[in-house]
Coordinates of C-alpha atoms in Angstrom, one line a residue:
M1 CA 125.2 -53.7 -31.7
R2 CA 123.0 -52.0 -29.4
T3 CA 119.3 -52.9 -29.2
C4 CA 118.1 -49.6 -29.0
Y5 CA 119.0 -46.1 -27.2
T6 CA 119.0 -46.4 -23.7
G7 CA 116.2 -44.1 -23.2
Q8 CA 113.9 -46.0 -25.5
V9 CA 113.8 -49.2 -23.7
S10 CA 110.2 -49.5 -22.5
T11 CA 107.6 -52.4 -21.7
Q12 CA 107.7 -53.6 -25.2
H13 CA 111.0 -55.0 -24.3
L14 CA 110.0 -57.0 -21.3
D15 CA 111.8 -60.1 -20.9
Q16 CA 114.2 -59.5 -23.9
T17 CA 117.8 -59.4 -23.6
V18 CA 119.3 -55.8 -24.7
T19 CA 122.5 -54.4 -25.2
L20 CA 123.1 -50.8 -24.3
Y21 CA 125.5 -48.1 -24.7
G22 CA 125.7 -44.6 -22.5
W23 CA 127.2 -43.0 -19.6
A24 CA 126.9 -43.6 -16.1
H25 CA 124.6 -40.5 -15.0
R26 CA 124.7 -41.9 -11.3
R27 CA 125.7 -44.8 -9.3
R28 CA 124.1 -46.0 -6.1
D29 CA 124.8 -48.8 -3.8
H30 CA 121.8 -50.0 -1.7
G31 CA 122.8 -52.4 0.7
G32 CA 124.6 -54.8 -1.6
V33 CA 122.6 -54.1 -5.0
I34 CA 124.0 -51.5 -7.2
F35 CA 121.8 -49.2 -9.5
I36 CA 123.2 -47.4 -12.2
D37 CA 121.1 -44.7 -14.2
L38 CA 122.6 -45.1 -17.7
R39 CA 122.1 -42.1 -19.9
D40 CA 122.2 -41.5 -23.5
R41 CA 120.7 -38.8 -25.7
E42 CA 117.5 -40.2 -25.5
G43 CA 117.3 -40.5 -21.6
L44 CA 117.8 -42.7 -18.8
A45 CA 117.3 -46.3 -17.9
Q46 CA 117.9 -48.0 -14.6
I47 CA 120.6 -50.7 -14.6
V48 CA 120.2 -53.3 -11.4
C49 CA 123.7 -55.1 -10.7
D50 CA 123.0 -58.2 -8.4
P51 CA 125.6 -59.7 -6.4
D52 CA 124.6 -63.1 -7.4
R53 CA 126.6 -62.1 -10.7
A54 CA 130.2 -61.9 -8.8
E55 CA 132.1 -60.6 -11.9
T56 CA 129.4 -58.4 -13.3
F57 CA 128.9 -56.9 -9.6
A58 CA 132.7 -56.4 -9.2
M59 CA 132.7 -54.3 -12.3
A60 CA 129.8 -52.4 -11.3
E61 CA 131.7 -51.3 -7.9
K62 CA 134.4 -49.9 -10.3
V63 CA 131.9 -47.4 -12.1
R64 CA 131.7 -43.8 -11.2
N65 CA 129.9 -40.9 -12.6
E66 CA 130.4 -40.4 -16.5
F67 CA 132.2 -43.6 -17.3
C68 CA 131.2 -44.8 -20.6
L69 CA 129.6 -48.4 -20.6
K70 CA 128.2 -51.2 -22.7
I71 CA 125.5 -52.9 -20.6
T72 CA 123.8 -56.2 -21.6
G73 CA 121.0 -57.5 -19.5
K74 CA 117.5 -58.6 -19.3
V75 CA 114.5 -56.2 -19.1
R76 CA 112.1 -56.6 -16.4
S77 CA 109.1 -54.7 -14.9
R78 CA 110.2 -52.3 -11.9
P79 CA 108.8 -53.6 -8.5
A80 CA 105.2 -52.1 -7.7
G81 CA 105.5 -48.7 -6.3
T82 CA 109.0 -48.0 -7.8
E83 CA 108.0 -46.6 -11.1
N84 CA 109.3 -43.5 -12.3
A85 CA 106.6 -41.6 -14.5
G86 CA 109.1 -39.0 -15.4
L87 CA 111.1 -41.4 -17.6
K88 CA 110.2 -43.0 -20.9
S89 CA 111.8 -46.2 -19.2
G90 CA 110.0 -45.7 -15.9
E91 CA 108.2 -48.8 -15.9
I92 CA 111.3 -51.1 -16.4
E93 CA 114.5 -51.9 -15.3
I94 CA 117.2 -53.8 -16.7
L95 CA 118.9 -56.7 -14.7
C96 CA 122.6 -56.5 -15.8
H97 CA 124.3 -59.7 -17.0
E98 CA 127.5 -57.9 -18.4
I99 CA 129.1 -54.7 -18.1
E100 CA 132.2 -53.4 -20.1
I101 CA 133.9 -50.0 -19.1
L102 CA 134.4 -48.7 -22.6
N103 CA 136.3 -45.6 -21.1
P104 CA 136.5 -44.4 -17.6
S105 CA 136.3 -40.9 -16.6
V106 CA 138.0 -38.3 -14.5
T107 CA 135.8 -36.7 -11.6
P108 CA 133.7 -34.2 -13.8
P109 CA 133.9 -30.7 -12.7
F110 CA 130.3 -30.5 -11.7
Q111 CA 127.3 -32.8 -11.4
L112 CA 125.4 -32.8 -14.5
D113 CA 122.1 -32.4 -12.7
D114 CA 123.2 -29.4 -10.9
D115 CA 120.8 -26.4 -12.1
N116 CA 123.0 -23.6 -10.3
L117 CA 126.0 -23.9 -12.6
S118 CA 127.3 -20.4 -13.7
E119 CA 127.5 -19.7 -17.5
T120 CA 131.4 -19.5 -17.3
T121 CA 131.6 -22.9 -15.8
R122 CA 129.2 -24.5 -18.5
L123 CA 131.1 -22.7 -21.5
T124 CA 134.5 -23.6 -20.3
H125 CA 133.4 -27.3 -19.9
R126 CA 130.9 -27.2 -22.8
V127 CA 131.3 -30.8 -23.9
L128 CA 130.0 -32.0 -20.5
D129 CA 127.5 -29.4 -20.3
L130 CA 126.1 -30.5 -23.7
R131 CA 125.7 -34.0 -21.9
R132 CA 123.3 -32.4 -19.8
P133 CA 119.4 -33.7 -20.4
Q134 CA 118.4 -30.1 -21.0
M135 CA 120.9 -29.4 -23.5
Q136 CA 120.5 -32.6 -25.3
N137 CA 116.6 -31.9 -25.5
N138 CA 117.5 -28.3 -26.7
L139 CA 120.1 -29.4 -29.6
M140 CA 117.5 -32.1 -30.6
L141 CA 114.6 -29.7 -30.8
R142 CA 116.8 -27.3 -32.8
Y143 CA 117.3 -30.5 -35.2
R144 CA 113.6 -31.1 -35.5
V145 CA 113.1 -27.2 -36.2
A146 CA 115.6 -27.4 -39.1
I147 CA 114.1 -30.5 -40.6
E148 CA 110.5 -29.2 -40.4
V149 CA 111.6 -25.9 -42.2
R150 CA 113.4 -28.0 -45.1
K151 CA 110.4 -30.2 -45.3
F152 CA 108.1 -27.3 -45.6
L153 CA 110.1 -25.2 -48.1
D154 CA 110.8 -28.2 -50.4
T155 CA 107.2 -28.9 -50.8
L156 CA 106.7 -25.6 -52.2
G157 CA 109.6 -25.8 -54.6
F158 CA 112.2 -23.9 -52.8
I159 CA 115.9 -25.2 -53.2
D160 CA 118.8 -25.0 -51.1
I161 CA 121.8 -23.0 -52.5
E162 CA 124.9 -22.2 -50.8
T163 CA 126.5 -18.7 -51.2
P164 CA 130.0 -17.8 -50.2
M165 CA 131.5 -17.3 -46.8
L166 CA 134.4 -15.4 -48.2
T167 CA 132.9 -12.2 -49.6
K168 CA 133.2 -8.5 -50.3
S169 CA 132.9 -6.0 -47.4
T170 CA 129.6 -4.0 -47.7
P171 CA 127.9 -1.6 -45.6
E172 CA 125.0 -3.4 -44.1
G173 CA 124.4 -1.9 -40.7
A174 CA 127.1 -3.8 -38.2
R175 CA 130.9 -4.1 -38.5
D176 CA 132.2 -6.7 -40.7
Y177 CA 134.4 -9.8 -39.5
L178 CA 137.3 -9.1 -41.9
V179 CA 139.6 -12.1 -43.3
P180 CA 142.9 -11.0 -44.6
S181 CA 143.9 -12.6 -48.1
R182 CA 147.5 -13.9 -48.2
V183 CA 147.6 -14.2 -51.9
N184 CA 146.4 -10.7 -52.4
A185 CA 148.5 -8.7 -50.0
G186 CA 146.6 -6.0 -48.2
Q187 CA 143.3 -6.9 -49.3
F188 CA 140.6 -8.3 -47.1
F189 CA 137.3 -10.9 -47.6
A190 CA 134.2 -10.0 -45.1
L191 CA 132.2 -12.7 -43.5
P192 CA 128.7 -12.2 -44.5
Q193 CA 126.4 -10.4 -42.4
S194 CA 123.6 -12.4 -44.3
P195 CA 123.5 -13.7 -47.7
Q196 CA 121.4 -10.7 -48.9
L197 CA 123.1 -9.6 -52.2
F198 CA 123.6 -13.1 -53.3
K199 CA 120.1 -14.1 -52.9
Q200 CA 119.1 -11.2 -54.9
L201 CA 121.7 -12.4 -57.5
L202 CA 120.2 -15.8 -57.6
M203 CA 116.6 -14.4 -58.3
V204 CA 118.3 -12.4 -61.3
A205 CA 119.9 -15.9 -62.2
G206 CA 116.4 -17.2 -62.5
F207 CA 116.5 -19.7 -59.3
D208 CA 112.8 -18.2 -58.3
R209 CA 112.6 -20.1 -55.0
Y210 CA 115.6 -20.3 -52.7
Y211 CA 116.5 -20.9 -49.1
Q212 CA 119.4 -21.6 -47.4
I213 CA 119.9 -22.2 -43.3
T214 CA 123.2 -20.6 -43.0
K215 CA 125.7 -19.0 -40.6
C216 CA 126.0 -15.2 -40.6
F217 CA 128.6 -12.9 -38.7
R218 CA 128.1 -9.5 -37.3
D219 CA 130.8 -7.8 -35.1
E220 CA 128.5 -6.1 -32.7
D221 CA 127.7 -5.6 -29.3
L222 CA 126.5 -8.8 -27.8
R223 CA 123.3 -9.7 -25.5
A224 CA 120.9 -12.6 -24.8
D225 CA 119.5 -12.7 -28.3
R226 CA 122.7 -11.9 -30.3
Q227 CA 126.0 -13.7 -31.1
P228 CA 128.8 -12.8 -33.3
E229 CA 128.0 -15.9 -35.5
F230 CA 124.3 -17.0 -35.8
T231 CA 122.2 -19.0 -37.9
Q232 CA 119.5 -17.6 -40.2
I233 CA 116.9 -19.5 -42.4
D234 CA 117.4 -17.3 -45.3
C235 CA 114.6 -17.3 -48.0
E236 CA 113.9 -15.3 -51.3
T237 CA 111.2 -15.6 -54.2
S238 CA 110.5 -13.8 -57.3
F239 CA 107.0 -12.8 -58.7
L240 CA 105.2 -12.5 -55.2
D241 CA 104.1 -9.4 -53.5
E242 CA 104.6 -8.5 -49.9
V243 CA 101.2 -9.9 -48.8
E244 CA 102.0 -13.3 -50.7
I245 CA 105.3 -13.7 -49.3
R246 CA 104.1 -13.0 -45.6
A247 CA 101.3 -15.5 -46.3
I248 CA 104.1 -18.3 -47.4
F249 CA 106.1 -17.9 -44.4
E250 CA 103.4 -17.3 -41.9
E251 CA 102.2 -20.8 -42.7
M252 CA 105.8 -22.2 -42.5
I253 CA 106.2 -20.9 -38.8
R254 CA 102.7 -22.1 -38.0
S255 CA 103.6 -25.6 -39.2
V256 CA 106.8 -25.6 -37.5
F257 CA 105.3 -24.9 -34.1
K258 CA 102.9 -27.4 -34.7
T259 CA 105.5 -30.2 -35.6
A260 CA 108.1 -29.3 -33.4
I261 CA 106.5 -28.5 -30.1
N262 CA 102.4 -29.3 -30.8
V263 CA 101.7 -25.6 -30.6
D264 CA 98.9 -24.1 -32.6
L265 CA 99.6 -20.6 -33.5
P266 CA 96.5 -18.4 -34.7
K267 CA 95.2 -19.2 -38.2
Q268 CA 96.0 -15.8 -39.1
F269 CA 98.4 -13.6 -37.6
P270 CA 97.6 -9.9 -36.7
T271 CA 98.9 -7.1 -39.0
M272 CA 100.0 -3.8 -37.2
T273 CA 101.8 -0.8 -38.8
Y274 CA 105.0 0.5 -37.6
G275 CA 103.6 3.8 -36.8
E276 CA 100.8 2.0 -34.7
A277 CA 103.2 -0.2 -32.8
M278 CA 105.3 2.8 -31.9
R279 CA 102.4 4.9 -30.8
L280 CA 100.7 2.1 -28.6
Y281 CA 103.9 0.1 -27.5
G282 CA 106.8 2.2 -28.2
S283 CA 108.5 -0.7 -29.8
D284 CA 108.3 -2.2 -33.4
K285 CA 108.5 -5.4 -31.6
P286 CA 105.6 -5.2 -29.1
D287 CA 104.9 -8.1 -26.6
L288 CA 101.2 -8.5 -26.9
R289 CA 101.1 -10.9 -23.9
V290 CA 101.1 -7.9 -22.0
K291 CA 97.8 -5.7 -21.8
L292 CA 99.2 -2.4 -21.4
Q293 CA 99.2 0.4 -23.9
F294 CA 100.6 3.9 -24.3
T295 CA 98.4 7.1 -24.5
D296 CA 99.9 9.8 -26.3
L297 CA 99.6 13.1 -24.3
T298 CA 102.1 15.4 -25.9
E299 CA 99.5 17.9 -27.1
V300 CA 97.6 17.7 -23.9
M301 CA 101.0 18.8 -22.0
K302 CA 102.2 21.7 -24.1
S303 CA 100.6 24.3 -21.9
V304 CA 101.1 22.8 -18.4
D305 CA 103.4 24.4 -15.6
F306 CA 105.2 21.1 -15.2
K307 CA 108.6 22.0 -17.1
V308 CA 109.6 18.4 -17.6
F309 CA 106.2 17.7 -19.5
A310 CA 106.1 21.0 -21.3
A311 CA 109.8 20.9 -22.5
A312 CA 109.2 17.6 -24.0
A313 CA 105.9 18.3 -25.4
N314 CA 107.0 21.5 -27.2
M315 CA 110.5 19.9 -28.2
D316 CA 111.2 19.0 -31.8
G317 CA 110.9 15.2 -31.8
G318 CA 109.7 15.2 -28.2
R319 CA 106.9 12.9 -26.8
V320 CA 104.9 12.6 -23.7
V321 CA 103.0 9.4 -23.2
G322 CA 101.0 7.9 -20.0
L323 CA 100.9 4.2 -19.1
R324 CA 97.9 3.3 -17.3
V325 CA 98.4 0.4 -14.8
P326 CA 95.0 -1.1 -13.7
G327 CA 94.8 -1.6 -9.8
G328 CA 98.5 -0.2 -9.8
S329 CA 97.8 2.3 -6.8
E330 CA 98.5 -0.3 -4.4
M331 CA 102.2 -0.1 -5.3
S332 CA 104.5 1.1 -2.6
R333 CA 106.9 4.0 -2.9
S334 CA 109.7 1.6 -3.0
E335 CA 108.5 -0.3 -5.9
I336 CA 108.2 2.9 -7.9
D337 CA 111.6 3.9 -6.9
Q338 CA 112.7 0.7 -8.2
F339 CA 110.9 1.4 -11.6
T340 CA 112.4 4.9 -11.6
Q341 CA 116.0 3.2 -11.5
F342 CA 114.8 0.7 -14.0
V343 CA 113.7 3.3 -16.9
G344 CA 117.1 5.3 -15.9
I345 CA 119.0 2.4 -17.9
Y346 CA 117.0 3.7 -21.0
G347 CA 118.1 7.2 -20.6
A348 CA 114.8 8.5 -18.8
K349 CA 115.8 11.1 -16.2
G350 CA 112.9 10.0 -13.8
L351 CA 109.5 8.5 -13.6
A352 CA 106.6 10.5 -12.9
Y353 CA 103.3 8.9 -11.6
I354 CA 99.9 9.9 -10.6
K355 CA 97.8 7.6 -8.2
V356 CA 94.2 7.4 -8.9
N357 CA 92.5 7.2 -5.6
D358 CA 88.9 8.8 -6.3
T359 CA 88.0 10.4 -9.5
S360 CA 85.0 12.1 -8.2
K361 CA 87.0 14.4 -6.1
G362 CA 88.8 15.8 -8.8
R363 CA 92.4 16.8 -8.3
E364 CA 91.8 16.0 -4.7
G365 CA 91.3 12.4 -5.5
L366 CA 94.6 12.2 -7.4
Q367 CA 98.0 11.3 -5.4
S368 CA 101.1 12.8 -7.0
P369 CA 103.9 15.6 -6.3
I370 CA 103.4 16.8 -10.0
V371 CA 99.5 17.3 -9.8
K372 CA 99.8 20.9 -8.6
N373 CA 101.7 21.9 -11.7
I374 CA 99.1 20.4 -14.1
H375 CA 95.8 22.4 -14.7
D376 CA 92.4 20.8 -14.6
Q377 CA 91.9 20.8 -18.2
A378 CA 95.1 18.7 -18.6
L379 CA 94.3 16.4 -15.8
D380 CA 90.9 15.9 -17.3
A381 CA 92.3 14.9 -20.6
V382 CA 94.8 12.6 -18.9
L383 CA 92.0 10.7 -16.8
S384 CA 89.6 10.5 -19.8
R385 CA 92.2 9.4 -22.4
T386 CA 93.9 6.8 -20.4
G387 CA 90.6 5.6 -19.3
A388 CA 91.8 5.6 -15.5
T389 CA 89.5 4.5 -12.8
N390 CA 89.7 4.4 -9.0
G391 CA 92.9 2.3 -8.0
D392 CA 94.7 2.7 -11.0
I393 CA 98.3 4.4 -11.3
I394 CA 99.5 6.3 -14.5
F395 CA 103.3 6.3 -15.2
F396 CA 104.5 9.0 -17.4
G397 CA 107.4 9.3 -19.8
A398 CA 108.5 12.9 -21.3
D399 CA 111.6 13.4 -23.3
K400 CA 112.8 12.5 -26.9
A401 CA 110.5 10.1 -28.6
K402 CA 113.4 7.5 -28.6
V403 CA 114.0 7.8 -24.8
V404 CA 110.1 7.6 -24.0
N405 CA 109.6 4.8 -26.3
D406 CA 112.7 2.8 -24.8
A407 CA 112.1 3.5 -21.4
I408 CA 108.4 3.2 -21.0
G409 CA 108.1 0.4 -23.5
A410 CA 110.6 -1.6 -21.2
L411 CA 108.7 -0.5 -18.2
R412 CA 105.3 -1.7 -19.8
N413 CA 107.0 -5.2 -20.3
K414 CA 108.5 -5.3 -16.9
I415 CA 105.1 -4.4 -14.9
G416 CA 103.0 -6.6 -17.2
Q417 CA 105.4 -9.7 -16.8
S418 CA 106.0 -9.2 -13.1
E419 CA 104.3 -11.2 -10.3
F420 CA 102.0 -8.2 -9.9
G421 CA 101.0 -8.1 -13.7
R422 CA 100.4 -12.0 -13.7
K423 CA 98.1 -12.1 -10.6
T424 CA 96.2 -8.8 -12.0
G425 CA 95.5 -10.2 -15.3
L426 CA 97.8 -7.9 -17.2
F427 CA 99.9 -10.7 -18.8
E428 CA 98.4 -13.6 -20.9
A429 CA 100.9 -16.6 -21.1
D430 CA 100.2 -17.7 -24.5
W431 CA 102.0 -17.4 -28.1
R432 CA 101.1 -14.0 -29.6
P433 CA 102.5 -13.6 -33.1
L434 CA 102.4 -10.4 -35.1
W435 CA 103.4 -8.9 -38.3
V436 CA 104.7 -5.4 -38.1
V437 CA 104.5 -3.9 -41.5
D438 CA 104.8 -0.2 -43.4
F439 CA 108.3 0.6 -41.9
P440 CA 110.0 3.8 -42.8
M441 CA 112.6 3.5 -45.5
F442 CA 115.2 5.9 -43.7
E443 CA 115.7 7.4 -40.3
Y444 CA 117.8 10.3 -39.8
D445 CA 121.2 10.0 -38.4
E446 CA 121.6 13.2 -36.3
E447 CA 125.5 12.4 -35.4
N448 CA 126.3 12.1 -39.0
A449 CA 123.7 14.5 -40.4
R450 CA 122.4 12.1 -43.0
W451 CA 119.8 9.5 -43.6
S452 CA 120.3 5.8 -43.1
A453 CA 118.5 2.6 -44.1
V454 CA 116.2 1.5 -41.4
H455 CA 116.5 -2.2 -43.0
H456 CA 119.1 -2.1 -45.5
P457 CA 119.5 0.0 -48.6
F458 CA 118.1 -2.8 -51.1
T459 CA 114.7 -2.7 -49.6
A460 CA 112.0 -1.2 -52.0
P461 CA 109.7 1.8 -51.3
K462 CA 105.9 1.7 -51.4
D463 CA 104.5 2.1 -54.7
G464 CA 104.3 6.1 -55.4
H465 CA 107.0 6.9 -52.6
E466 CA 110.0 6.8 -55.0
D467 CA 109.9 10.5 -55.5
Y468 CA 110.1 11.1 -51.7
M469 CA 113.6 9.8 -51.7
S470 CA 114.8 13.1 -53.2
T471 CA 112.3 15.4 -51.8
D472 CA 111.5 14.0 -48.1
P473 CA 113.1 10.8 -47.3
G474 CA 111.4 10.7 -43.9
R475 CA 107.9 10.2 -45.6
C476 CA 109.1 7.2 -47.6
I477 CA 107.6 4.0 -46.5
A478 CA 109.0 0.7 -47.2
K479 CA 107.7 -2.6 -48.3
A480 CA 109.4 -4.2 -45.4
Y481 CA 107.6 -6.6 -42.8
D482 CA 108.9 -8.0 -39.5
M483 CA 107.5 -11.2 -37.8
V484 CA 107.3 -10.7 -34.0
L485 CA 106.5 -13.4 -31.3
N486 CA 106.1 -12.5 -27.7
G487 CA 108.2 -9.3 -28.0
W488 CA 111.0 -11.0 -30.1
E489 CA 111.6 -10.2 -33.5
I490 CA 112.0 -13.7 -35.0
G491 CA 112.1 -12.9 -38.7
G492 CA 112.2 -9.9 -41.1
G493 CA 112.1 -9.1 -44.5
S494 CA 111.1 -7.0 -47.5
V495 CA 110.2 -6.7 -51.3
R496 CA 113.6 -5.7 -53.0
I497 CA 114.5 -3.0 -55.3
H498 CA 114.6 -4.8 -58.7
R499 CA 115.3 -1.9 -61.0
E500 CA 118.7 -0.2 -61.2
E501 CA 117.3 3.5 -61.6
V502 CA 115.3 3.0 -58.2
Q503 CA 118.2 1.5 -56.4
S504 CA 120.5 4.5 -57.6
K505 CA 117.6 6.9 -55.9
V506 CA 118.2 5.1 -52.7
F507 CA 121.9 5.3 -52.9
R508 CA 121.7 9.1 -53.5
A509 CA 119.4 9.4 -50.6
L510 CA 121.9 7.8 -48.4
K511 CA 124.6 10.3 -49.8
I512 CA 126.3 7.2 -51.5
N513 CA 127.8 8.7 -54.5
A514 CA 127.9 6.8 -58.0
E515 CA 131.6 6.2 -57.5
E516 CA 131.2 4.6 -54.1
A517 CA 128.1 2.8 -55.2
R518 CA 129.9 1.2 -58.3
A519 CA 132.9 0.2 -55.9
K520 CA 130.7 -1.3 -53.3
F521 CA 127.7 -2.6 -55.2
G522 CA 128.8 -2.6 -59.1
F523 CA 128.2 -6.3 -59.2
L524 CA 124.4 -5.8 -58.1
L525 CA 123.9 -2.9 -60.2
D526 CA 125.0 -4.6 -63.2
A527 CA 122.8 -7.6 -62.6
L528 CA 119.8 -5.5 -62.2
Q529 CA 120.2 -4.5 -65.9
Y530 CA 119.7 -7.9 -67.2
G531 CA 115.7 -8.2 -66.8
A532 CA 115.8 -8.6 -62.8
P533 CA 112.5 -10.1 -61.8
P534 CA 110.3 -8.4 -59.0
H535 CA 111.6 -10.2 -55.9
G536 CA 111.3 -10.2 -52.1
G537 CA 112.1 -12.5 -49.4
I538 CA 112.6 -12.8 -45.3
A539 CA 115.1 -14.4 -43.0
F540 CA 114.6 -16.0 -39.5
G541 CA 116.6 -16.3 -36.6
L542 CA 116.7 -19.9 -36.1
D543 CA 118.3 -19.3 -32.9
R544 CA 115.9 -17.3 -31.5
I545 CA 113.0 -19.4 -32.6
C546 CA 114.5 -22.2 -30.8
T547 CA 115.3 -20.3 -27.7
M548 CA 111.7 -19.2 -27.5
M549 CA 110.5 -22.9 -27.9
T550 CA 112.8 -24.2 -25.2
G551 CA 111.9 -21.5 -22.9
A552 CA 115.8 -20.8 -22.3
E553 CA 117.0 -17.5 -21.2
S554 CA 119.6 -17.1 -24.0
I555 CA 120.2 -18.3 -27.5
R556 CA 123.4 -19.6 -26.1
D557 CA 121.5 -22.5 -24.7
V558 CA 120.5 -23.7 -28.3
I559 CA 123.9 -23.3 -29.8
A560 CA 126.4 -26.1 -29.4
F561 CA 129.5 -23.8 -29.0
P562 CA 128.5 -20.4 -28.4
K563 CA 130.6 -17.1 -27.4
T564 CA 130.5 -15.3 -24.2
Q565 CA 129.2 -11.6 -24.3
R566 CA 132.7 -10.6 -24.9
A567 CA 132.8 -12.9 -28.1
Q568 CA 135.1 -15.5 -26.5
D569 CA 135.0 -19.2 -26.9
L570 CA 135.8 -20.3 -23.3
L571 CA 136.4 -23.9 -24.5
T572 CA 138.8 -23.4 -27.2
Q573 CA 140.2 -20.3 -26.0
A574 CA 139.4 -18.4 -29.1
P575 CA 140.2 -15.8 -30.1
S576 CA 143.9 -16.1 -29.6
S577 CA 147.2 -14.8 -30.7
V578 CA 149.0 -16.5 -33.7
D579 CA 152.6 -16.6 -34.5
E580 CA 154.7 -14.2 -36.1
K581 CA 155.2 -16.6 -39.3
Q582 CA 151.3 -16.5 -39.9
L583 CA 151.4 -12.7 -39.6
R584 CA 154.0 -12.3 -42.2
E585 CA 152.4 -14.8 -44.7
L586 CA 149.2 -12.5 -44.3
H587 CA 151.2 -9.3 -44.6
I588 CA 150.0 -8.1 -41.3
R589 CA 152.1 -6.3 -38.7
L590 CA 150.7 -5.7 -35.3
R591 CA 150.7 -2.1 -33.7
T592 CA 152.1 -2.3 -30.2
T593 CA 151.2 0.3 -27.6
E594 CA 154.2 1.4 -25.6
T595 CA 153.9 2.4 -21.9
P596 CA 154.7 6.0 -21.5
Q597 CA 157.9 6.6 -19.3
A598 CA 157.3 7.9 -15.9

């Protein structure tokens, strides 16, 4: 039996004989005395192997990095001046009495304290990567977060109920992962994109407070905050309105941050409408740490000679905005050129700017190639509306609203979080949570000439907005809400539709006819007819929350065995081909592409 974890040995164990288990993090031979840094999930302890114990010393000479060891020895204080304040065990060391090599190791492909490893190397050798202290800390934090969520919800009467992993394919936004049925030839299960429909059914069934920390699956293009399988804190409750639901889960997040990482989030999160967020920041998940805002200039630019601005201002669905950067006139042309390339990633065709050198000189005090094509009245409006003063720079976006919002919104974050932004006080290093509310129910899909649901088709409209679904879907506002933290959406939810006739109106607005609705959602529509209670909920991304808490760059750093951006597992080499027998059992035949003859 071990006495305790290696990383937990401290001064309270002085003069005690302890037994420890772990891995040799590093072995050092210092002129006849061998030091072994023994490591386990709780940290490191220094083991001293003295040549006076010949048998033990001989065994220590055989030890190499990542050997699995059992150590027995006496705890003593480190010599004065050799303490390590960075370790829990930094004031002590263990004089080794016995070493047992439980299992040797081949030479590892990398040093575990190497911070310059490629992600490919790390994911290929994920088991070793997970031994690294930072990864151990990340996953331990993830565990603590999950435990605190469970504790909090348990005190409020929420119960954990599992929902199926093999379910019906329903249109919920992303592609489904499909699972062929061997027993039912030609038919498929789908892995759930979320437990959305099942948690609604649980509300109808009378389980008025449900939660689940569960896997969800979406076959979509990947990025730093997405994985094909991810973990969701899924919650649903009955008989509460959207304000009451938000209050519960705001307190949950506040409690989890305090208990898991000792961070005090604000006592009340600010609330912003979707319309205001898009107007000021061009994003429904604005990073409030960045102290820059849009100024809408669409009306101002309708009559200017600068065609790029005038065309966007007079375009149906067009937008022109200014982004004032205090002190930004010191930016060089090369920096501005870099920003121009950057916004091009988001579809912007260019990046116009005006440097404000001296407002007292009128247009003569403004530096920009576009000034000559903008009349005095428009220039005055630009300066007054943006609040620009001497030494500022104003960047402009002009195009379809989505392009402007995406491009200038990304530029806002880039400038604010840059060295310039931090140096000039445009960035506040803090935790800035926010509720974004009053989302539109629908957005128009120009490619398919139809309305689509902004969240999902089970979101309830604001009271009094039901009739807009048939007359003017674009005016319909949803009882939907997202929790945003430092520019990341960490949770989103809504009050759900609990009446079958309202759900049918939504389907009609989405051009889902009665036959299609019955085929895809008949089980839900039937359930809503049996006295379904008013209900709503929210789901949080556990991976995203833990990523933010650890300061990791990607959610892959808080998931034990993640996939790459090509949805591949480099450790197990999945996905992989299967043999013909398995395919025949599943009634599947692969289509081969023949190479055309030259």
